[in-house]
PDB file of C-alpha atoms in Angstrom:
ATOM      1  CA  MET E  16     -28.880 -95.891 -94.289  1.00 55.00           C
ATOM      2  CA  LYS E  17     -30.732 -98.947 -95.633  1.00 66.00           C
ATOM      3  CA  ARG E  18     -29.149 -98.307 -99.019  1.00 73.00           C
ATOM      4  CA  PHE E  19     -25.628 -98.776 -97.636  1.00 69.00           C
ATOM      5  CA  ALA E  20     -26.466-101.574 -95.177  1.00 77.00           C
ATOM      6  CA  PRO E  21     -25.620-104.394 -97.648  1.00 76.00           C
ATOM      7  CA  TYR E  22     -22.210-102.853 -98.315  1.00 74.00           C
ATOM      8  CA  LEU E  23     -21.533-102.558 -94.587  1.00 81.00           C
ATOM      9  CA  ARG E  24     -22.369-106.241 -94.232  1.00 80.00           C
ATOM     10  CA  VAL E  25     -19.873-106.996 -97.015  1.00 80.00           C
ATOM     11  CA  VAL E  26     -17.204-105.049 -95.097  1.00 85.00           C
ATOM     12  CA  ALA E  27     -18.052-106.979 -91.925  1.00 82.00           C
ATOM     13  CA  GLY E  28     -17.758-110.269 -93.829  1.00 82.00           C
ATOM     14  CA  PHE E  29     -14.411-109.150 -95.260  1.00 80.00           C
ATOM     15  CA  PHE E  30     -12.963-108.518 -91.803  1.00 84.00           C
ATOM     16  CA  ALA E  31     -14.549-111.720 -90.492  1.00 81.00           C
ATOM     17  CA  ALA E  32     -12.675-113.687 -93.167  1.00 84.00           C
ATOM     18  CA  ILE E  33      -9.421-111.931 -92.229  1.00 83.00           C
ATOM     19  CA  CYS E  34      -9.939-112.699 -88.531  1.00 84.00           C
ATOM     20  CA  LEU E  35     -10.702-116.328 -89.380  1.00 85.00           C
ATOM     21  CA  TRP E  36      -7.441-116.643 -91.305  1.00 81.00           C
ATOM     22  CA  LEU E  37      -5.467-114.957 -88.496  1.00 82.00           C
ATOM     23  CA  THR E  38      -7.063-117.411 -86.083  1.00 84.00           C
ATOM     24  CA  PHE E  39      -5.722-120.276 -88.176  1.00 83.00           C
ATOM     25  CA  VAL E  40      -2.250-118.655 -88.288  1.00 79.00           C
ATOM     26  CA  ASP E  41      -2.205-118.261 -84.487  1.00 78.00           C
ATOM     27  CA  LEU E  42      -3.250-121.889 -84.037  1.00 83.00           C
ATOM     28  CA  VAL E  43      -0.423-123.013 -86.323  1.00 78.00           C
ATOM     29  CA  ASN E  44       2.062-120.949 -84.304  1.00 71.00           C
ATOM     30  CA  GLY E  45       0.674-122.198 -80.967  1.00 74.00           C
ATOM     31  CA  LEU E  46      -0.775-118.826 -79.872  1.00 81.00           C
ATOM     32  CA  PHE E  47      -3.990-120.282 -78.475  1.00 83.00           C
ATOM     33  CA  GLY E  48      -4.903-117.231 -76.360  1.00 83.00           C
ATOM     34  CA  ASP E  49      -4.719-114.874 -79.331  1.00 83.00           C
ATOM     35  CA  ALA E  50      -6.595-117.424 -81.449  1.00 82.00           C
ATOM     36  CA  LEU E  51      -9.450-117.476 -78.917  1.00 89.00           C
ATOM     37  CA  VAL E  52      -9.750-113.672 -78.997  1.00 87.00           C
ATOM     38  CA  LEU E  53      -9.777-113.689 -82.797  1.00 84.00           C
ATOM     39  CA  MET E  54     -12.447-116.395 -82.802  1.00 87.00           C
ATOM     40  CA  VAL E  55     -14.677-114.091 -80.754  1.00 88.00           C
ATOM     41  CA  PHE E  56     -14.090-111.258 -83.238  1.00 83.00           C
ATOM     42  CA  THR E  57     -14.770-113.634 -86.125  1.00 84.00           C
ATOM     43  CA  ALA E  58     -18.076-114.737 -84.607  1.00 88.00           C
ATOM     44  CA  GLY E  59     -19.164-111.134 -83.958  1.00 87.00           C
ATOM     45  CA  LEU E  60     -18.239-109.876 -87.425  1.00 82.00           C
ATOM     46  CA  GLY E  61     -19.778-112.936 -89.029  1.00 82.00           C
ATOM     47  CA  TYR E  62     -23.044-112.257 -87.205  1.00 83.00           C
ATOM     48  CA  LEU E  63     -23.010-108.637 -88.432  1.00 82.00           C
ATOM     49  CA  ALA E  64     -22.375-109.873 -91.976  1.00 78.00           C
ATOM     50  CA  VAL E  65     -24.984-112.634 -92.298  1.00 80.00           C
ATOM     51  CA  GLY E  66     -27.143-112.371 -89.175  1.00 82.00           C
ATOM     52  CA  LYS E  67     -29.796-110.042 -90.603  1.00 80.00           C
ATOM     53  CA  PRO E  68     -30.117-111.803 -94.001  1.00 80.00           C
ATOM     54  CA  ILE E  69     -30.538-115.131 -92.218  1.00 85.00           C
ATOM     55  CA  ARG E  70     -33.172-113.676 -89.868  1.00 83.00           C
ATOM     56  CA  GLU E  71     -35.049-112.119 -92.797  1.00 82.00           C
ATOM     57  CA  TYR E  72     -34.951-115.362 -94.767  1.00 81.00           C
ATOM     58  CA  ARG E  73     -36.278-117.373 -91.825  1.00 86.00           C
ATOM     59  CA  ALA E  74     -39.023-114.783 -91.217  1.00 86.00           C
ATOM     60  CA  GLN E  75     -40.061-114.927 -94.885  1.00 82.00           C
ATOM     61  CA  ARG E  76     -40.185-118.707 -94.870  1.00 83.00           C
ATOM     62  CA  ARG E  77     -42.189-118.732 -91.643  1.00 86.00           C
ATOM     63  CA  SER E  78     -44.618-116.135 -93.036  1.00 83.00           C
ATOM     64  CA  ALA E  79     -44.981-118.076 -96.300  1.00 80.00           C
ATOM     65  CA  ASN E  80     -45.677-121.328 -94.427  1.00 83.00           C
ATOM     66  CA  GLU E  81     -48.242-119.639 -92.202  1.00 83.00           C
ATOM     67  CA  ALA E  82     -49.964-118.060 -95.232  1.00 80.00           C
ATOM     68  CA  LEU E  83     -50.004-121.437 -96.998  1.00 79.00           C
ATOM     69  CA  ALA E  84     -51.519-123.105 -93.958  1.00 82.00           C
ATOM     70  CA  ALA E  85     -54.157-120.334 -93.707  1.00 80.00           C
ATOM     71  CA  ARG E  86     -55.098-120.699 -97.388  1.00 78.00           C
ATOM     72  CA  ALA E  87     -55.336-124.468 -97.019  1.00 78.00           C
ATOM     73  CA  GLN E  88     -57.610-124.114 -93.991  1.00 78.00           C
ATOM     74  CA  ALA E  89     -59.788-121.524 -95.749  1.00 77.00           C
ATOM     75  CA  GLY E  90     -60.055-123.752 -98.844  1.00 74.00           C
ATOM     76  CA  HIS E  91     -60.980-126.736 -96.701  1.00 74.00           C
ATOM     77  CA  GLU E  92     -63.706-124.795 -94.939  1.00 76.00           C
ATOM     78  CA  ALA E  93     -65.020-123.415 -98.264  1.00 74.00           C
ATOM     79  CA  PHE E  94     -65.082-126.923 -99.728  1.00 73.00           C
ATOM     80  CA  LEU E  95     -67.109-128.244 -96.782  1.00 77.00           C
ATOM     81  CA  ALA E  96     -69.538-125.318 -97.212  1.00 75.00           C
ATOM     82  CA  GLY E  97     -69.889-125.951-100.957  1.00 71.00           C
ATOM     83  CA  ASP E  98     -68.316-122.609-101.850  1.00 69.00           C
ATOM     84  CA  PRO E  99     -66.782-122.550-105.393  1.00 64.00           C
ATOM     85  CA  ALA E 100     -63.964-120.398-103.996  1.00 60.00           C
ATOM     86  CA  ALA E 101     -62.447-123.598-102.658  1.00 57.00           C
ATOM     87  CA  PHE E 102     -61.445-124.532-106.238  1.00 59.00           C
ATOM     88  CA  ALA E 103     -59.886-121.184-107.051  1.00 60.00           C
ATOM     89  CA  ALA E 104     -56.167-121.097-107.868  1.00 62.00           C
ATOM     90  CA  PRO E 105     -53.951-119.932-104.997  1.00 63.00           C
ATOM     91  CA  PRO E 106     -52.488-116.441-105.261  1.00 63.00           C
ATOM     92  CA  PRO E 107     -48.988-116.236-106.756  1.00 65.00           C
ATOM     93  CA  GLU E 108     -46.043-116.103-104.375  1.00 64.00           C
ATOM     94  CA  PRO E 109     -44.394-112.710-103.941  1.00 62.00           C
ATOM     95  CA  GLU E 110     -41.352-112.139-106.118  1.00 65.00           C
ATOM     96  CA  LYS E 111     -37.979-112.378-104.452  1.00 66.00           C
ATOM     97  CA  ARG E 112     -35.935-109.228-104.343  1.00 66.00           C
ATOM     98  CA  PRO E 113     -32.844-109.643-106.553  1.00 64.00           C
ATOM     99  CA  VAL E 114     -29.430-108.940-105.071  1.00 64.00           C
ATOM    100  CA  ARG E 115     -28.078-105.652-106.336  1.00 64.00           C
ATOM    101  CA  ARG E 116     -25.240-105.854-108.825  1.00 72.00           C
ATOM    102  CA  GLY E 117     -23.120-103.445-106.782  1.00 66.00           C
ATOM    103  CA  VAL E 118     -23.342-105.726-103.743  1.00 66.00           C
ATOM    104  CA  LEU E 119     -22.244-108.742-105.831  1.00 72.00           C
ATOM    105  CA  ILE E 120     -19.284-106.764-107.185  1.00 79.00           C
ATOM    106  CA  ALA E 121     -18.326-105.698-103.653  1.00 68.00           C
ATOM    107  CA  ILE E 122     -18.475-109.338-102.490  1.00 75.00           C
ATOM    108  CA  GLY E 123     -16.242-110.402-105.375  1.00 78.00           C
ATOM    109  CA  VAL E 124     -13.682-107.653-104.723  1.00 75.00           C
ATOM    110  CA  ALA E 125     -13.582-108.485-100.991  1.00 73.00           C
ATOM    111  CA  ALA E 126     -13.088-112.181-101.751  1.00 79.00           C
ATOM    112  CA  VAL E 127     -10.192-111.383-104.125  1.00 80.00           C
ATOM    113  CA  PHE E 128      -8.471-109.233-101.477  1.00 73.00           C
ATOM    114  CA  VAL E 129      -8.867-111.985 -98.869  1.00 75.00           C
ATOM    115  CA  LEU E 130      -7.371-114.589-101.225  1.00 79.00           C
ATOM    116  CA  ILE E 131      -4.457-112.275-102.084  1.00 78.00           C
ATOM    117  CA  GLY E 132      -3.774-111.745 -98.376  1.00 72.00           C
ATOM    118  CA  ILE E 133      -3.868-115.473 -97.638  1.00 73.00           C
ATOM    119  CA  VAL E 134      -1.530-116.318-100.535  1.00 73.00           C
ATOM    120  CA  SER E 135       0.865-113.535 -99.503  1.00 69.00           C
ATOM    121  CA  ASP E 136       0.834-114.714 -95.887  1.00 64.00           C
ATOM    122  CA  ILE E 137       1.573-118.280 -96.949  1.00 68.00           C
ATOM    123  CA  GLY E 138       4.449-117.004 -99.074  1.00 64.00           C
ATOM    124  CA  ASP E 139       5.835-115.125 -96.060  1.00 59.00           C
ATOM    125  CA  GLY E 140       5.830-118.330 -94.029  1.00 59.00           C
ATOM    126  CA  LEU E 141       2.782-117.764 -91.776  1.00 52.00           C
ATOM    127  CA  ASP E 142       4.485-114.951 -89.862  1.00 49.00           C
ATOM    128  CA  ALA E 143       3.974-115.076 -86.116  1.00 45.00           C
ATOM    129  CA  GLU E 144       3.237-111.837 -84.289  1.00 42.00           C
ATOM    130  CA  SER E 145       6.293-109.810 -83.319  1.00 37.00           C
ATOM    131  CA  GLY E 146       7.695-110.853 -79.967  1.00 38.00           C
ATOM    132  CA  THR E 147       5.659-114.041 -79.720  1.00 39.00           C
ATOM    133  CA  GLY E 148       7.536-116.295 -82.120  1.00 39.00           C
ATOM    134  CA  THR E 149       9.106-119.474 -80.917  1.00 40.00           C
ATOM    135  CA  THR E 150      12.851-119.852 -80.954  1.00 40.00           C
ATOM    136  CA  THR E 151      14.832-122.988 -81.555  1.00 42.00           C
ATOM    137  CA  THR E 152      18.028-123.684 -79.669  1.00 42.00           C
ATOM    138  CA  ALA E 153      20.787-124.897 -81.938  1.00 43.00           C
ATOM    139  CA  ARG E 154      22.485-128.162 -81.146  1.00 48.00           C
ATOM    140  CA  PRO E 155      26.041-127.928 -79.813  1.00 49.00           C
ATOM    141  CA  ASP E 156      28.714-128.242 -82.481  1.00 53.00           C
ATOM    142  CA  PRO E 157      30.619-131.469 -81.900  1.00 50.00           C
ATOM    143  CA  ALA E 158      33.624-129.994 -83.761  1.00 51.00           C
ATOM    144  CA  ASP E 159      33.926-127.092 -81.279  1.00 52.00           C
ATOM    145  CA  PRO E 160      35.863-128.218 -78.160  1.00 51.00           C
ATOM    146  CA  THR E 161      34.642-125.185 -76.157  1.00 50.00           C
ATOM    147  CA  THR E 162      30.998-126.176 -76.514  1.00 49.00           C
ATOM    148  CA  PRO E 163      29.699-128.273 -73.608  1.00 51.00           C
ATOM    149  CA  GLN E 164      28.530-131.618 -74.863  1.00 52.00           C
ATOM    150  CA  ALA E 165      25.497-133.357 -73.449  1.00 48.00           C
ATOM    151  CA  ALA E 166      25.836-136.933 -72.385  1.00 46.00           C
ATOM    152  CA  PRO E 167      24.458-139.179 -75.117  1.00 47.00           C
ATOM    153  CA  THR E 168      21.300-140.943 -74.174  1.00 43.00           C
ATOM    154  CA  SER E 169      19.479-143.675 -75.974  1.00 44.00           C
ATOM    155  CA  GLU E 170      16.105-145.214 -75.552  1.00 45.00           C
ATOM    156  CA  VAL E 171      15.207-148.447 -77.279  1.00 42.00           C
ATOM    157  CA  ALA E 172      11.564-149.298 -77.736  1.00 45.00           C
ATOM    158  CA  PRO E 173      10.544-152.814 -76.783  1.00 46.00           C
ATOM    159  CA  ALA E 174      11.350-155.118 -79.651  1.00 45.00           C
ATOM    160  CA  THR E 175      12.406-158.647 -80.288  1.00 45.00           C
ATOM    161  CA  ALA E 176      16.065-159.610 -79.993  1.00 46.00           C
ATOM    162  CA  ALA E 177      16.260-160.325 -83.726  1.00 47.00           C
ATOM    163  CA  THR E 178      14.923-156.864 -84.634  1.00 50.00           C
ATOM    164  CA  VAL E 179      17.353-155.091 -82.284  1.00 44.00           C
ATOM    165  CA  THR E 180      20.281-157.094 -83.657  1.00 46.00           C
ATOM    166  CA  ALA E 181      19.327-156.315 -87.254  1.00 48.00           C
ATOM    167  CA  THR E 182      18.953-152.614 -86.466  1.00 50.00           C
ATOM    168  CA  GLN E 183      22.326-152.465 -84.759  1.00 48.00           C
ATOM    169  CA  ALA E 184      23.977-154.257 -87.667  1.00 43.00           C
ATOM    170  CA  THR E 185      22.423-151.828 -90.157  1.00 50.00           C
ATOM    171  CA  ALA E 186      23.534-148.792 -88.118  1.00 48.00           C
ATOM    172  CA  ALA E 187      27.065-150.180 -87.819  1.00 41.00           C
ATOM    173  CA  ALA E 188      27.271-150.786 -91.563  1.00 43.00           C
ATOM    174  CA  ALA E 189      26.039-147.264 -92.454  1.00 52.00           C
ATOM    175  CA  ALA E 190      28.871-144.832 -93.257  1.00 61.00           C
ATOM    176  CA  PRO E 191      28.841-141.519 -91.315  1.00 73.00           C
ATOM    177  CA  ALA E 192      27.624-138.484 -93.288  1.00 87.00           C
ATOM    178  CA  THR E 193      29.691-135.326 -93.685  1.00 90.00           C
ATOM    179  CA  MET E 194      28.006-131.931 -93.390  1.00 92.00           C
ATOM    180  CA  PRO E 195      28.292-130.073 -96.720  1.00 92.00           C
ATOM    181  CA  ASN E 196      28.625-126.308 -97.126  1.00 93.00           C
ATOM    182  CA  VAL E 197      25.072-125.022 -97.710  1.00 91.00           C
ATOM    183  CA  THR E 198      25.443-121.417 -96.507  1.00 91.00           C
ATOM    184  CA  CYS E 199      23.942-118.852 -98.933  1.00 91.00           C
ATOM    185  CA  MET E 200      22.055-121.630-100.719  1.00 91.00           C
ATOM    186  CA  ASN E 201      18.329-121.763-101.313  1.00 87.00           C
ATOM    187  CA  LEU E 202      16.748-123.734 -98.450  1.00 90.00           C
ATOM    188  CA  GLN E 203      15.308-126.319-100.825  1.00 90.00           C
ATOM    189  CA  ASP E 204      18.687-126.789-102.543  1.00 91.00           C
ATOM    190  CA  ALA E 205      20.424-126.962 -99.153  1.00 91.00           C
ATOM    191  CA  GLN E 206      18.089-129.711 -97.981  1.00 91.00           C
ATOM    192  CA  ASP E 207      18.711-131.608-101.224  1.00 92.00           C
ATOM    193  CA  ALA E 208      22.488-131.294-100.722  1.00 92.00           C
ATOM    194  CA  ILE E 209      22.234-132.636 -97.161  1.00 92.00           C
ATOM    195  CA  GLN E 210      20.107-135.539 -98.365  1.00 90.00           C
ATOM    196  CA  ALA E 211      22.668-136.266-101.071  1.00 91.00           C
ATOM    197  CA  ALA E 212      25.288-136.448 -98.305  1.00 90.00           C
ATOM    198  CA  GLY E 213      23.257-139.214 -96.634  1.00 90.00           C
ATOM    199  CA  VAL E 214      21.071-137.359 -94.078  1.00 89.00           C
ATOM    200  CA  PHE E 215      17.386-137.235 -94.937  1.00 88.00           C
ATOM    201  CA  TYR E 216      16.061-135.231 -91.977  1.00 89.00           C
ATOM    202  CA  SER E 217      17.300-131.670 -91.445  1.00 90.00           C
ATOM    203  CA  ARG E 218      15.732-128.760 -89.573  1.00 91.00           C
ATOM    204  CA  SER E 219      15.413-125.036 -90.231  1.00 91.00           C
ATOM    205  CA  GLN E 220      14.691-121.972 -88.100  1.00 91.00           C
ATOM    206  CA  ASP E 221      13.984-118.279 -88.647  1.00 89.00           C
ATOM    207  CA  ALA E 222      17.302-116.467 -88.174  1.00 89.00           C
ATOM    208  CA  THR E 223      15.505-113.208 -87.254  1.00 88.00           C
ATOM    209  CA  GLY E 224      13.996-114.747 -84.117  1.00 87.00           C
ATOM    210  CA  GLN E 225      10.402-114.113 -85.250  1.00 87.00           C
ATOM    211  CA  GLY E 226       9.595-117.813 -85.277  1.00 85.00           C
ATOM    212  CA  ARG E 227       8.223-117.848 -88.821  1.00 86.00           C
ATOM    213  CA  ASN E 228       7.536-121.224 -90.400  1.00 84.00           C
ATOM    214  CA  GLN E 229       9.222-122.049 -93.699  1.00 82.00           C
ATOM    215  CA  VAL E 230       6.133-123.029 -95.676  1.00 76.00           C
ATOM    216  CA  LEU E 231       7.762-122.546 -99.099  1.00 78.00           C
ATOM    217  CA  ASP E 232      11.405-123.586 -98.843  1.00 83.00           C
ATOM    218  CA  SER E 233      12.289-121.934-102.143  1.00 82.00           C
ATOM    219  CA  ASN E 234      11.570-118.489-100.642  1.00 83.00           C
ATOM    220  CA  TRP E 235      14.282-118.785 -97.963  1.00 88.00           C
ATOM    221  CA  VAL E 236      18.094-118.528 -97.944  1.00 91.00           C
ATOM    222  CA  VAL E 237      20.487-120.283 -95.531  1.00 92.00           C
ATOM    223  CA  VAL E 238      22.624-117.766 -93.576  1.00 91.00           C
ATOM    224  CA  ALA E 239      24.123-120.147 -90.982  1.00 92.00           C
ATOM    225  CA  GLN E 240      24.424-123.879 -90.483  1.00 92.00           C
ATOM    226  CA  THR E 241      25.028-126.314 -87.635  1.00 89.00           C
ATOM    227  CA  PRO E 242      27.187-128.380 -87.502  1.00 88.00           C
ATOM    228  CA  SER E 243      30.061-126.755 -89.362  1.00 89.00           C
ATOM    229  CA  VAL E 244      31.257-127.820 -92.800  1.00 90.00           C
ATOM    230  CA  GLY E 245      33.049-131.185 -92.761  1.00 88.00           C
ATOM    231  CA  SER E 246      31.653-132.289 -89.392  1.00 89.00           C
ATOM    232  CA  THR E 247      29.934-135.626 -88.938  1.00 90.00           C
ATOM    233  CA  VAL E 248      26.161-135.231 -89.005  1.00 89.00           C
ATOM    234  CA  THR E 249      23.312-137.627 -88.292  1.00 89.00           C
ATOM    235  CA  GLU E 250      19.552-137.536 -88.747  1.00 89.00           C
ATOM    236  CA  GLY E 251      18.011-134.396 -87.218  1.00 86.00           C
ATOM    237  CA  GLU E 252      21.330-132.748 -86.294  1.00 88.00           C
ATOM    238  CA  ALA E 253      21.534-130.474 -89.334  1.00 91.00           C
ATOM    239  CA  LEU E 254      20.068-127.094 -88.318  1.00 92.00           C
ATOM    240  CA  LEU E 255      19.816-124.335 -90.931  1.00 93.00           C
ATOM    241  CA  SER E 256      19.196-120.699 -89.968  1.00 92.00           C
ATOM    242  CA  VAL E 257      17.340-118.921 -92.766  1.00 91.00           C
ATOM    243  CA  VAL E 258      15.921-115.553 -93.808  1.00 91.00           C
ATOM    244  CA  ARG E 259      13.468-114.608 -96.508  1.00 87.00           C
ATOM    245  CA  ILE E 260      14.857-113.758 -99.946  1.00 85.00           C
ATOM    246  CA  GLY E 261      15.356-109.987-100.040  1.00 83.00           C
ATOM    247  CA  GLU E 262      15.796-109.594 -96.291  1.00 86.00           C
ATOM    248  CA  PRO E 263      19.088-108.326 -94.770  1.00 83.00           C
ATOM    249  CA  GLY E 264      21.745-111.025 -94.689  1.00 79.00           C
ATOM    250  CA  ASP E 265      20.351-113.128 -97.530  1.00 78.00           C
ATOM    251  CA  CYS E 266      23.832-113.296 -99.164  1.00 82.00           C
ATOM    252  CA  SER E 267      22.700-111.140-102.112  1.00 71.00           C
TER     253      SER E 267
END
């Protein structure tokens, strides 16, 4: 069993790294309860992976320090007694056991698999667990007369009269932007088209309802847009529903 113990510790470290990454994903998606459970698993697996080597290292250092102190005391007593043994060279330190090549290879393979999983997860948009993703409610379409419209509200932060006047003059001088047709476009290209129309802040949401974050915009395709084409749009009103490239409904 001792022969396979290092490999079992490598496996425990592999799963500890996976749990640590899943903890980070849950924190990003706001799943703090699941993140806490995964942190407990990470701590337990991490202890199984490195607990014994750390204990053995500390025990060796403590034993070496105690042996050094004992030799120093014995040499001091021999020197006071006039014993020539006090001038003898100390015994050599015991050789450290080298780490087996197979264990190093296993550590390298496990690290590669963890990195591949992290890169793949980032490419998938930090998928939230099924059924726990957040959903975003689309804004009402101002061009649709059947959609109930919320009463416009405004809140002005305290500012000087000159600043407020300048801001109002700038807003009045700005021409309204028109929502372009970005359906079936790459999310990055769609955002660029909306910016070219004069709106620099647009939002996106997972059209499947899984609440996945769009980490790499180039991996997503727009399947629906709000408001409709030709409608007036302001900052933050453009909402793009997207799916991953290759998923059903990606306009391919």
